[in-house]
């Protein structure tokens, strides 16, 4: 049986799509369950990945919740891009000029129980670092617990995994916007 050129291209696309899907499944299987992008209770996002210390979490999307800032602060925050937020509340004055976007707020390592990761949690709301732990509640839900008083008093919140489809759609939208900006900035020929 002879293959027409169009059929060969279709078959090649199918083979490439299957190979990509298998590679994605293999890399997902190799990841620790806490790796990924997590949406906090206040709708900001934290990206957790392997790092030399174990696992590190960086602020990857900032959402300033209503009611957390005074009227003037809320107006100023609404007019700012995420890249313009800095760690102004840090207890250490020398660290107050750090950008919030990309700021490492979690340092975790495997705990003594499966699906529990002990570590340190930096809270940008008050500029303090707490001991604590992150526990997997389900494949797409974690509970982050920050503790004080020798881990006697702990407070926590649940985070949900941001779906891969949402991240991919957002990345595509951002790439399109960047391309449009570049096209608009390019000199006419």
Short mmCIF file of N, CA and C in Angstrom, two decimals:
data_model
loop_
_atom_site.label_atom_id
_atom_site.label_comp_id
_atom_site.label_asym_id
_atom_site.label_seq_id
_atom_site.Cartn_x
_atom_site.Cartn_y
_atom_site.Cartn_z
N UNK A 1 0.84 -1.18 0.00
CA UNK A 1 0.00 0.00 0.00
C UNK A 1 0.88 1.23 0.00
N UNK A 2 0.63 2.15 -0.88
CA UNK A 2 1.40 3.38 -0.96
C UNK A 2 0.73 4.45 -0.10
N UNK A 3 1.57 5.17 0.62
CA UNK A 3 1.08 6.26 1.45
C UNK A 3 1.15 7.55 0.66
N UNK A 4 0.07 8.30 0.71
CA UNK A 4 0.07 9.62 0.09
C UNK A 4 0.82 10.57 1.01
N UNK A 5 1.33 11.63 0.43
CA UNK A 5 2.11 12.61 1.18
C UNK A 5 1.34 13.15 2.39
N UNK A 6 0.08 13.48 2.22
CA UNK A 6 -0.75 14.00 3.32
C UNK A 6 -0.93 12.98 4.42
N UNK A 7 -1.11 11.71 4.04
CA UNK A 7 -1.26 10.65 5.04
C UNK A 7 0.02 10.46 5.83
N UNK A 8 1.17 10.56 5.16
CA UNK A 8 2.44 10.41 5.87
C UNK A 8 2.62 11.53 6.89
N UNK A 9 2.28 12.75 6.49
CA UNK A 9 2.40 13.87 7.43
C UNK A 9 1.49 13.66 8.62
N UNK A 10 0.27 13.19 8.36
CA UNK A 10 -0.68 12.94 9.44
C UNK A 10 -0.14 11.85 10.38
N UNK A 11 0.39 10.78 9.80
CA UNK A 11 0.96 9.70 10.60
C UNK A 11 2.16 10.20 11.41
N UNK A 12 3.00 11.03 10.79
CA UNK A 12 4.17 11.56 11.49
C UNK A 12 3.73 12.44 12.66
N UNK A 13 2.71 13.26 12.46
CA UNK A 13 2.20 14.10 13.55
C UNK A 13 1.66 13.24 14.70
N UNK A 14 0.97 12.17 14.33
CA UNK A 14 0.43 11.27 15.34
C UNK A 14 1.56 10.61 16.14
N UNK A 15 2.59 10.15 15.46
CA UNK A 15 3.73 9.53 16.13
C UNK A 15 4.42 10.54 17.05
N UNK A 16 4.62 11.78 16.59
CA UNK A 16 5.26 12.81 17.41
C UNK A 16 4.40 13.16 18.62
N UNK A 17 3.10 13.23 18.43
CA UNK A 17 2.20 13.54 19.54
C UNK A 17 2.24 12.44 20.59
N UNK A 18 2.24 11.18 20.15
CA UNK A 18 2.34 10.07 21.09
C UNK A 18 3.67 10.07 21.83
N UNK A 19 4.74 10.35 21.13
CA UNK A 19 6.06 10.41 21.76
C UNK A 19 6.11 11.52 22.81
N UNK A 20 5.54 12.68 22.49
CA UNK A 20 5.52 13.79 23.44
C UNK A 20 4.68 13.45 24.67
N UNK A 21 3.55 12.79 24.45
CA UNK A 21 2.69 12.39 25.57
C UNK A 21 3.40 11.40 26.48
N UNK A 22 4.10 10.44 25.87
CA UNK A 22 4.83 9.44 26.66
C UNK A 22 5.97 10.11 27.43
N UNK A 23 6.67 11.05 26.81
CA UNK A 23 7.76 11.75 27.49
C UNK A 23 7.22 12.57 28.65
N UNK A 24 6.07 13.24 28.45
CA UNK A 24 5.45 14.01 29.51
C UNK A 24 5.03 13.13 30.67
N UNK A 25 4.47 11.97 30.36
CA UNK A 25 4.06 11.04 31.42
C UNK A 25 5.27 10.53 32.18
N UNK A 26 6.36 10.27 31.48
CA UNK A 26 7.57 9.78 32.14
C UNK A 26 8.16 10.85 33.05
N UNK A 27 8.18 12.12 32.59
CA UNK A 27 8.75 13.16 33.43
C UNK A 27 7.84 13.44 34.62
N UNK A 28 6.52 13.36 34.44
CA UNK A 28 5.59 13.55 35.55
C UNK A 28 5.77 12.46 36.59
N UNK A 29 6.01 11.24 36.14
CA UNK A 29 6.20 10.13 37.07
C UNK A 29 7.49 10.31 37.85
N UNK A 30 8.50 10.97 37.27
CA UNK A 30 9.78 11.15 37.94
C UNK A 30 9.73 12.28 38.97
N UNK A 31 8.75 13.16 38.88
CA UNK A 31 8.63 14.29 39.80
C UNK A 31 8.14 13.82 41.16
N UNK A 32 8.56 14.56 42.20
CA UNK A 32 8.00 14.34 43.52
C UNK A 32 6.58 14.89 43.51
N UNK A 33 5.69 14.35 44.35
CA UNK A 33 4.30 14.80 44.31
C UNK A 33 4.11 16.28 44.65
N UNK A 34 5.04 16.90 45.37
CA UNK A 34 4.86 18.32 45.70
C UNK A 34 5.35 19.25 44.62
N UNK A 35 6.05 18.74 43.61
CA UNK A 35 6.54 19.61 42.56
C UNK A 35 5.38 20.07 41.69
N UNK A 36 5.38 21.35 41.36
CA UNK A 36 4.34 21.92 40.53
C UNK A 36 4.02 23.33 40.95
N UNK A 37 2.95 23.86 40.40
CA UNK A 37 2.50 25.21 40.72
C UNK A 37 1.25 25.09 41.58
N UNK A 38 1.26 25.79 42.71
CA UNK A 38 0.18 25.67 43.69
C UNK A 38 -0.48 27.03 43.90
N UNK A 39 -1.82 27.05 43.93
CA UNK A 39 -2.59 28.27 44.16
C UNK A 39 -2.91 28.36 45.65
N UNK A 40 -2.52 29.49 46.25
CA UNK A 40 -2.74 29.69 47.68
C UNK A 40 -4.19 30.08 47.95
N UNK A 41 -4.52 30.16 49.22
CA UNK A 41 -5.88 30.56 49.61
C UNK A 41 -6.19 31.98 49.16
N UNK A 42 -5.15 32.82 49.03
CA UNK A 42 -5.35 34.21 48.60
C UNK A 42 -5.15 34.38 47.09
N UNK A 43 -5.06 33.26 46.35
CA UNK A 43 -5.00 33.19 44.89
C UNK A 43 -3.65 33.54 44.27
N UNK A 44 -2.63 33.80 45.08
CA UNK A 44 -1.28 33.90 44.52
C UNK A 44 -0.83 32.49 44.18
N UNK A 45 0.31 32.35 43.50
CA UNK A 45 0.78 31.02 43.13
C UNK A 45 2.24 30.84 43.55
N UNK A 46 2.57 29.61 43.95
CA UNK A 46 3.91 29.25 44.38
C UNK A 46 4.34 28.05 43.55
N UNK A 47 5.52 28.17 42.93
CA UNK A 47 6.09 27.07 42.14
C UNK A 47 7.08 26.32 43.00
N UNK A 48 6.84 25.02 43.18
CA UNK A 48 7.73 24.18 43.99
C UNK A 48 8.49 23.25 43.07
N UNK A 49 9.82 23.23 43.25
CA UNK A 49 10.67 22.35 42.44
C UNK A 49 11.85 21.88 43.29
N UNK A 50 12.54 20.87 42.79
CA UNK A 50 13.72 20.35 43.48
C UNK A 50 14.79 21.43 43.51
N UNK A 51 15.55 21.48 44.61
CA UNK A 51 16.66 22.41 44.75
C UNK A 51 17.71 21.73 45.64
N UNK A 52 18.90 22.30 45.78
CA UNK A 52 19.94 21.65 46.59
C UNK A 52 19.51 21.34 48.03
N UNK A 53 18.63 22.17 48.60
CA UNK A 53 18.18 21.95 49.97
C UNK A 53 17.11 20.86 50.08
N UNK A 54 16.51 20.48 48.98
CA UNK A 54 15.40 19.51 48.95
C UNK A 54 14.38 19.96 47.94
N UNK A 55 13.45 20.83 48.40
CA UNK A 55 12.45 21.43 47.52
C UNK A 55 12.31 22.90 47.91
N UNK A 56 12.23 23.76 46.91
CA UNK A 56 12.10 25.19 47.16
C UNK A 56 10.84 25.69 46.47
N UNK A 57 10.19 26.66 47.10
CA UNK A 57 8.99 27.26 46.53
C UNK A 57 9.17 28.75 46.35
N UNK A 58 8.94 29.21 45.13
CA UNK A 58 9.05 30.63 44.81
C UNK A 58 7.69 31.19 44.43
N UNK A 59 7.47 32.46 44.80
CA UNK A 59 6.25 33.15 44.37
C UNK A 59 6.32 33.33 42.86
N UNK A 60 5.39 32.73 42.15
CA UNK A 60 5.41 32.80 40.69
C UNK A 60 4.25 33.63 40.13
N UNK A 61 3.30 33.97 40.98
CA UNK A 61 2.19 34.84 40.56
C UNK A 61 1.69 35.53 41.82
N UNK A 62 1.56 36.84 41.73
CA UNK A 62 1.15 37.61 42.90
C UNK A 62 -0.24 38.18 42.69
N UNK A 63 -1.11 37.93 43.66
CA UNK A 63 -2.44 38.51 43.67
C UNK A 63 -2.57 39.22 45.02
N UNK A 64 -2.83 40.51 45.00
CA UNK A 64 -3.00 41.26 46.24
C UNK A 64 -4.47 41.17 46.63
N UNK A 65 -4.77 40.49 47.74
CA UNK A 65 -6.17 40.31 48.13
C UNK A 65 -6.80 41.61 48.61
N UNK A 66 -8.06 41.77 48.26
CA UNK A 66 -8.80 42.93 48.74
C UNK A 66 -8.94 42.84 50.26
N UNK A 67 -8.92 43.99 50.92
CA UNK A 67 -9.09 44.02 52.36
C UNK A 67 -7.79 43.84 53.13
N UNK A 68 -6.70 43.48 52.47
CA UNK A 68 -5.44 43.29 53.17
C UNK A 68 -4.67 44.61 53.29
N UNK A 69 -4.98 45.55 52.42
CA UNK A 69 -4.27 46.84 52.40
C UNK A 69 -5.23 47.97 52.72
N UNK A 70 -4.66 49.08 53.20
CA UNK A 70 -5.48 50.27 53.43
C UNK A 70 -5.92 50.81 52.07
N UNK A 71 -6.82 51.78 52.06
CA UNK A 71 -7.34 52.34 50.81
C UNK A 71 -6.24 52.86 49.90
N UNK A 72 -5.31 53.65 50.45
CA UNK A 72 -4.22 54.22 49.65
C UNK A 72 -3.28 53.12 49.16
N UNK A 73 -2.99 52.15 50.04
CA UNK A 73 -2.12 51.04 49.64
C UNK A 73 -2.76 50.22 48.54
N UNK A 74 -4.06 49.97 48.65
CA UNK A 74 -4.77 49.17 47.65
C UNK A 74 -4.76 49.88 46.30
N UNK A 75 -4.96 51.20 46.29
CA UNK A 75 -4.91 51.96 45.04
C UNK A 75 -3.53 51.88 44.41
N UNK A 76 -2.50 52.05 45.24
CA UNK A 76 -1.12 52.00 44.72
C UNK A 76 -0.82 50.60 44.18
N UNK A 77 -1.24 49.55 44.91
CA UNK A 77 -0.98 48.17 44.48
C UNK A 77 -1.68 47.86 43.17
N UNK A 78 -2.90 48.38 43.01
CA UNK A 78 -3.67 48.13 41.79
C UNK A 78 -2.98 48.73 40.57
N UNK A 79 -2.25 49.81 40.78
CA UNK A 79 -1.58 50.50 39.66
C UNK A 79 -0.21 49.90 39.35
N UNK A 80 0.25 48.96 40.19
CA UNK A 80 1.60 48.39 40.03
C UNK A 80 1.57 47.07 39.28
N UNK A 81 2.65 46.81 38.54
CA UNK A 81 2.87 45.51 37.91
C UNK A 81 3.47 44.58 38.97
N UNK A 82 3.29 43.27 38.86
CA UNK A 82 3.85 42.35 39.85
C UNK A 82 5.37 42.51 40.05
N UNK A 83 6.07 42.93 39.00
CA UNK A 83 7.52 43.11 39.10
C UNK A 83 7.90 44.29 40.00
N UNK A 84 6.92 45.12 40.34
CA UNK A 84 7.19 46.30 41.15
C UNK A 84 6.95 46.07 42.65
N UNK A 85 6.54 44.87 43.04
CA UNK A 85 6.33 44.56 44.45
C UNK A 85 7.66 44.12 45.06
N UNK A 86 7.98 44.67 46.24
CA UNK A 86 9.22 44.33 46.93
C UNK A 86 8.91 43.85 48.34
N UNK A 87 9.88 43.22 48.95
CA UNK A 87 9.74 42.58 50.26
C UNK A 87 9.84 43.63 51.38
N UNK A 88 8.98 44.65 51.33
CA UNK A 88 9.05 45.78 52.25
C UNK A 88 8.83 45.42 53.71
N UNK A 89 8.17 44.33 53.98
CA UNK A 89 7.84 43.97 55.38
C UNK A 89 8.87 43.04 56.01
N UNK A 90 9.96 42.75 55.31
CA UNK A 90 10.98 41.86 55.85
C UNK A 90 11.55 42.44 57.13
N UNK A 91 11.77 41.58 58.14
CA UNK A 91 12.35 42.02 59.41
C UNK A 91 13.77 42.58 59.21
N UNK A 92 14.47 42.06 58.23
CA UNK A 92 15.84 42.49 57.94
C UNK A 92 15.80 43.65 56.94
N UNK A 93 16.14 44.86 57.36
CA UNK A 93 16.07 46.01 56.45
C UNK A 93 16.92 45.85 55.18
N UNK A 94 17.98 45.05 55.23
CA UNK A 94 18.83 44.88 54.05
C UNK A 94 18.16 44.01 52.98
N UNK A 95 17.07 43.33 53.33
CA UNK A 95 16.37 42.46 52.38
C UNK A 95 15.09 43.09 51.83
N UNK A 96 14.77 44.29 52.22
CA UNK A 96 13.50 44.90 51.84
C UNK A 96 13.44 45.34 50.38
N UNK A 97 14.57 45.31 49.67
CA UNK A 97 14.56 45.69 48.25
C UNK A 97 14.50 44.47 47.33
N UNK A 98 14.26 43.28 47.90
CA UNK A 98 14.12 42.07 47.07
C UNK A 98 12.78 42.06 46.37
N UNK A 99 12.76 41.73 45.07
CA UNK A 99 11.47 41.62 44.37
C UNK A 99 10.67 40.45 44.94
N UNK A 100 9.36 40.64 45.04
CA UNK A 100 8.49 39.57 45.54
C UNK A 100 8.31 38.48 44.49
N UNK A 101 8.20 38.86 43.22
CA UNK A 101 8.01 37.88 42.16
C UNK A 101 9.30 37.05 42.05
N UNK A 102 9.19 35.75 42.25
CA UNK A 102 10.35 34.87 42.22
C UNK A 102 10.99 34.67 43.58
N UNK A 103 10.48 35.33 44.61
CA UNK A 103 11.05 35.23 45.95
C UNK A 103 10.84 33.82 46.51
N UNK A 104 11.92 33.23 47.02
CA UNK A 104 11.80 31.89 47.63
C UNK A 104 11.16 32.05 49.01
N UNK A 105 10.00 31.41 49.20
CA UNK A 105 9.30 31.49 50.48
C UNK A 105 9.24 30.13 51.18
N UNK A 106 9.61 29.06 50.48
CA UNK A 106 9.60 27.72 51.08
C UNK A 106 10.95 27.04 50.88
N UNK A 107 11.43 26.40 51.92
CA UNK A 107 12.57 25.49 51.84
C UNK A 107 12.12 24.22 52.55
N UNK A 108 11.97 23.13 51.80
CA UNK A 108 11.39 21.90 52.34
C UNK A 108 12.30 20.70 52.10
N UNK A 109 12.17 19.70 52.95
CA UNK A 109 12.87 18.43 52.76
C UNK A 109 11.93 17.32 53.22
N UNK A 110 12.17 16.12 52.73
CA UNK A 110 11.32 14.98 53.05
C UNK A 110 11.25 14.78 54.56
N UNK A 111 10.04 14.70 55.09
CA UNK A 111 9.85 14.49 56.52
C UNK A 111 9.95 13.01 56.86
N UNK A 112 9.63 12.69 58.11
CA UNK A 112 9.73 11.30 58.55
C UNK A 112 8.48 10.49 58.24
N UNK A 113 7.50 11.11 57.59
CA UNK A 113 6.29 10.41 57.17
C UNK A 113 6.11 10.61 55.66
N UNK A 114 5.58 9.62 54.97
CA UNK A 114 5.34 9.81 53.54
C UNK A 114 4.38 10.99 53.33
N UNK A 115 4.60 11.73 52.28
CA UNK A 115 3.76 12.87 51.90
C UNK A 115 3.80 14.02 52.92
N UNK A 116 4.86 14.07 53.72
CA UNK A 116 5.06 15.21 54.61
C UNK A 116 6.46 15.75 54.36
N UNK A 117 6.54 17.07 54.22
CA UNK A 117 7.81 17.74 53.95
C UNK A 117 8.00 18.83 55.00
N UNK A 118 9.03 18.68 55.81
CA UNK A 118 9.34 19.64 56.86
C UNK A 118 10.16 20.78 56.27
N UNK A 119 10.19 21.91 56.97
CA UNK A 119 11.01 22.98 56.46
C UNK A 119 10.77 24.33 57.09
N UNK A 120 11.17 25.36 56.33
CA UNK A 120 11.02 26.74 56.75
C UNK A 120 10.10 27.47 55.77
N UNK A 121 9.28 28.34 56.33
CA UNK A 121 8.29 29.08 55.55
C UNK A 121 8.49 30.56 55.81
N UNK A 122 8.72 31.31 54.76
CA UNK A 122 8.82 32.76 54.89
C UNK A 122 7.45 33.36 54.58
N UNK A 123 6.95 34.19 55.47
CA UNK A 123 5.65 34.82 55.29
C UNK A 123 5.86 36.28 54.90
N UNK A 124 5.68 36.63 53.62
CA UNK A 124 5.90 38.02 53.20
C UNK A 124 4.91 39.01 53.80
N UNK A 125 3.80 38.52 54.35
CA UNK A 125 2.82 39.42 54.95
C UNK A 125 3.35 40.07 56.22
N UNK A 126 4.18 39.33 56.99
CA UNK A 126 4.74 39.91 58.22
C UNK A 126 6.27 39.93 58.22
N UNK A 127 6.89 39.41 57.14
CA UNK A 127 8.35 39.46 57.03
C UNK A 127 9.09 38.50 57.93
N UNK A 128 8.43 37.46 58.42
CA UNK A 128 9.05 36.52 59.35
C UNK A 128 9.14 35.13 58.73
N UNK A 129 10.13 34.35 59.22
CA UNK A 129 10.31 32.96 58.79
C UNK A 129 9.89 32.05 59.93
N UNK A 130 9.11 31.02 59.58
CA UNK A 130 8.58 30.09 60.57
C UNK A 130 9.03 28.67 60.24
N UNK A 131 9.14 27.83 61.26
CA UNK A 131 9.31 26.41 60.98
C UNK A 131 7.93 25.88 60.64
N UNK A 132 7.88 24.81 59.89
CA UNK A 132 6.58 24.28 59.52
C UNK A 132 6.72 23.05 58.66
N UNK A 133 5.63 22.70 58.00
CA UNK A 133 5.64 21.53 57.13
C UNK A 133 4.52 21.65 56.10
N UNK A 134 4.71 20.92 55.04
CA UNK A 134 3.71 20.82 53.98
C UNK A 134 3.32 19.36 53.90
N UNK A 135 2.03 19.10 53.86
CA UNK A 135 1.58 17.71 53.75
C UNK A 135 0.66 17.56 52.56
N UNK A 136 0.84 16.46 51.85
CA UNK A 136 -0.02 16.15 50.71
C UNK A 136 -1.34 15.60 51.27
N UNK A 137 -2.43 16.25 50.91
CA UNK A 137 -3.75 15.78 51.32
C UNK A 137 -4.33 14.90 50.22
N UNK A 138 -3.99 15.21 48.99
CA UNK A 138 -4.42 14.46 47.82
C UNK A 138 -3.48 14.81 46.68
N UNK A 139 -3.68 14.25 45.51
CA UNK A 139 -2.76 14.50 44.41
C UNK A 139 -2.72 15.97 43.98
N UNK A 140 -3.80 16.72 44.25
CA UNK A 140 -3.87 18.11 43.82
C UNK A 140 -4.16 19.07 44.97
N UNK A 141 -3.93 18.63 46.21
CA UNK A 141 -4.17 19.47 47.37
C UNK A 141 -3.07 19.24 48.40
N UNK A 142 -2.54 20.36 48.91
CA UNK A 142 -1.56 20.30 50.00
C UNK A 142 -2.05 21.20 51.12
N UNK A 143 -1.54 20.95 52.30
CA UNK A 143 -1.80 21.83 53.44
C UNK A 143 -0.46 22.32 53.94
N UNK A 144 -0.29 23.64 53.96
CA UNK A 144 0.93 24.27 54.45
C UNK A 144 0.67 24.71 55.88
N UNK A 145 1.54 24.29 56.81
CA UNK A 145 1.38 24.62 58.22
C UNK A 145 2.63 25.32 58.71
N UNK A 146 2.46 26.55 59.21
CA UNK A 146 3.55 27.29 59.83
C UNK A 146 3.38 27.21 61.32
N UNK A 147 4.49 27.05 62.04
CA UNK A 147 4.40 26.80 63.48
C UNK A 147 5.28 27.75 64.28
N UNK A 148 4.87 28.01 65.54
CA UNK A 148 5.65 28.78 66.50
C UNK A 148 5.67 28.02 67.81
N UNK A 149 6.41 28.52 68.78
CA UNK A 149 6.49 27.90 70.10
C UNK A 149 6.89 26.43 70.02
N UNK A 150 8.03 26.17 69.40
CA UNK A 150 8.57 24.81 69.28
C UNK A 150 7.58 23.85 68.62
N UNK A 151 6.91 24.34 67.58
CA UNK A 151 5.94 23.57 66.79
C UNK A 151 4.72 23.13 67.59
N UNK A 152 4.41 23.85 68.66
CA UNK A 152 3.22 23.53 69.45
C UNK A 152 1.99 24.19 68.84
N UNK A 153 2.16 25.43 68.39
CA UNK A 153 1.05 26.17 67.80
C UNK A 153 1.30 26.28 66.30
N UNK A 154 0.42 25.66 65.51
CA UNK A 154 0.57 25.68 64.05
C UNK A 154 -0.71 26.23 63.42
N UNK A 155 -0.53 26.98 62.36
CA UNK A 155 -1.66 27.51 61.59
C UNK A 155 -1.40 27.16 60.14
N UNK A 156 -2.44 26.81 59.43
CA UNK A 156 -2.21 26.41 58.05
C UNK A 156 -3.31 26.80 57.11
N UNK A 157 -3.04 26.51 55.85
CA UNK A 157 -4.04 26.73 54.81
C UNK A 157 -3.82 25.71 53.72
N UNK A 158 -4.91 25.42 53.00
CA UNK A 158 -4.83 24.47 51.89
C UNK A 158 -4.54 25.20 50.60
N UNK A 159 -3.71 24.57 49.77
CA UNK A 159 -3.38 25.07 48.43
C UNK A 159 -3.82 24.01 47.43
N UNK A 160 -4.19 24.44 46.24
CA UNK A 160 -4.57 23.50 45.19
C UNK A 160 -3.60 23.62 44.02
N UNK A 161 -3.37 22.51 43.37
CA UNK A 161 -2.47 22.48 42.21
C UNK A 161 -3.14 23.22 41.05
N UNK A 162 -2.36 24.08 40.38
CA UNK A 162 -2.87 24.77 39.20
C UNK A 162 -2.81 23.76 38.05
N UNK A 163 -3.94 23.51 37.36
CA UNK A 163 -3.95 22.52 36.28
C UNK A 163 -2.95 22.88 35.17
N UNK A 164 -2.31 21.86 34.62
CA UNK A 164 -1.33 22.06 33.55
C UNK A 164 -1.95 22.78 32.36
N UNK A 165 -3.21 22.47 32.06
CA UNK A 165 -3.88 23.11 30.93
C UNK A 165 -3.99 24.62 31.13
N UNK A 166 -4.26 25.03 32.37
CA UNK A 166 -4.36 26.46 32.68
C UNK A 166 -3.00 27.14 32.52
N UNK A 167 -1.95 26.49 33.00
CA UNK A 167 -0.60 27.05 32.86
C UNK A 167 -0.20 27.16 31.40
N UNK A 168 -0.52 26.12 30.60
CA UNK A 168 -0.19 26.14 29.18
C UNK A 168 -0.96 27.24 28.45
N UNK A 169 -2.25 27.40 28.75
CA UNK A 169 -3.06 28.44 28.11
C UNK A 169 -2.53 29.83 28.50
N UNK A 170 -2.17 30.00 29.76
CA UNK A 170 -1.63 31.28 30.22
C UNK A 170 -0.31 31.59 29.51
N UNK A 171 0.56 30.59 29.40
CA UNK A 171 1.85 30.78 28.72
C UNK A 171 1.64 31.16 27.26
N UNK A 172 0.68 30.52 26.60
CA UNK A 172 0.40 30.83 25.19
C UNK A 172 -0.12 32.26 25.05
N UNK A 173 -1.00 32.66 25.96
CA UNK A 173 -1.54 34.02 25.92
C UNK A 173 -0.44 35.04 26.15
N UNK A 174 0.46 34.76 27.11
CA UNK A 174 1.56 35.67 27.39
C UNK A 174 2.53 35.75 26.22
N UNK A 175 2.78 34.61 25.56
CA UNK A 175 3.67 34.60 24.39
C UNK A 175 3.06 35.42 23.25
N UNK A 176 1.75 35.29 23.05
CA UNK A 176 1.08 36.07 22.00
C UNK A 176 1.17 37.56 22.30
N UNK A 177 0.98 37.93 23.56
CA UNK A 177 1.04 39.35 23.95
C UNK A 177 2.45 39.89 23.73
N UNK A 178 3.46 39.09 24.08
CA UNK A 178 4.85 39.52 23.87
C UNK A 178 5.15 39.68 22.38
N UNK A 179 4.64 38.76 21.56
CA UNK A 179 4.87 38.85 20.11
C UNK A 179 4.20 40.10 19.55
N UNK A 180 2.99 40.40 20.01
CA UNK A 180 2.30 41.60 19.54
C UNK A 180 3.05 42.86 19.96
N UNK A 181 3.56 42.87 21.18
CA UNK A 181 4.34 44.01 21.66
C UNK A 181 5.61 44.17 20.84
N UNK A 182 6.28 43.06 20.55
CA UNK A 182 7.51 43.12 19.73
C UNK A 182 7.20 43.60 18.33
N UNK A 183 6.07 43.11 17.76
CA UNK A 183 5.69 43.55 16.41
C UNK A 183 5.37 45.05 16.38
N UNK A 184 4.69 45.53 17.42
CA UNK A 184 4.34 46.94 17.49
C UNK A 184 5.58 47.82 17.65
N UNK A 185 6.58 47.31 18.36
CA UNK A 185 7.81 48.07 18.62
C UNK A 185 8.79 48.01 17.44
N UNK A 186 8.61 47.02 16.55
CA UNK A 186 9.54 46.87 15.41
C UNK A 186 9.31 48.01 14.42
N UNK A 187 10.41 48.54 13.86
CA UNK A 187 10.27 49.62 12.88
C UNK A 187 9.60 49.10 11.60
N UNK A 188 8.79 49.95 11.03
CA UNK A 188 8.09 49.60 9.78
C UNK A 188 9.09 49.54 8.63
N UNK A 189 8.89 48.59 7.74
CA UNK A 189 9.80 48.47 6.59
C UNK A 189 9.08 48.62 5.30
#
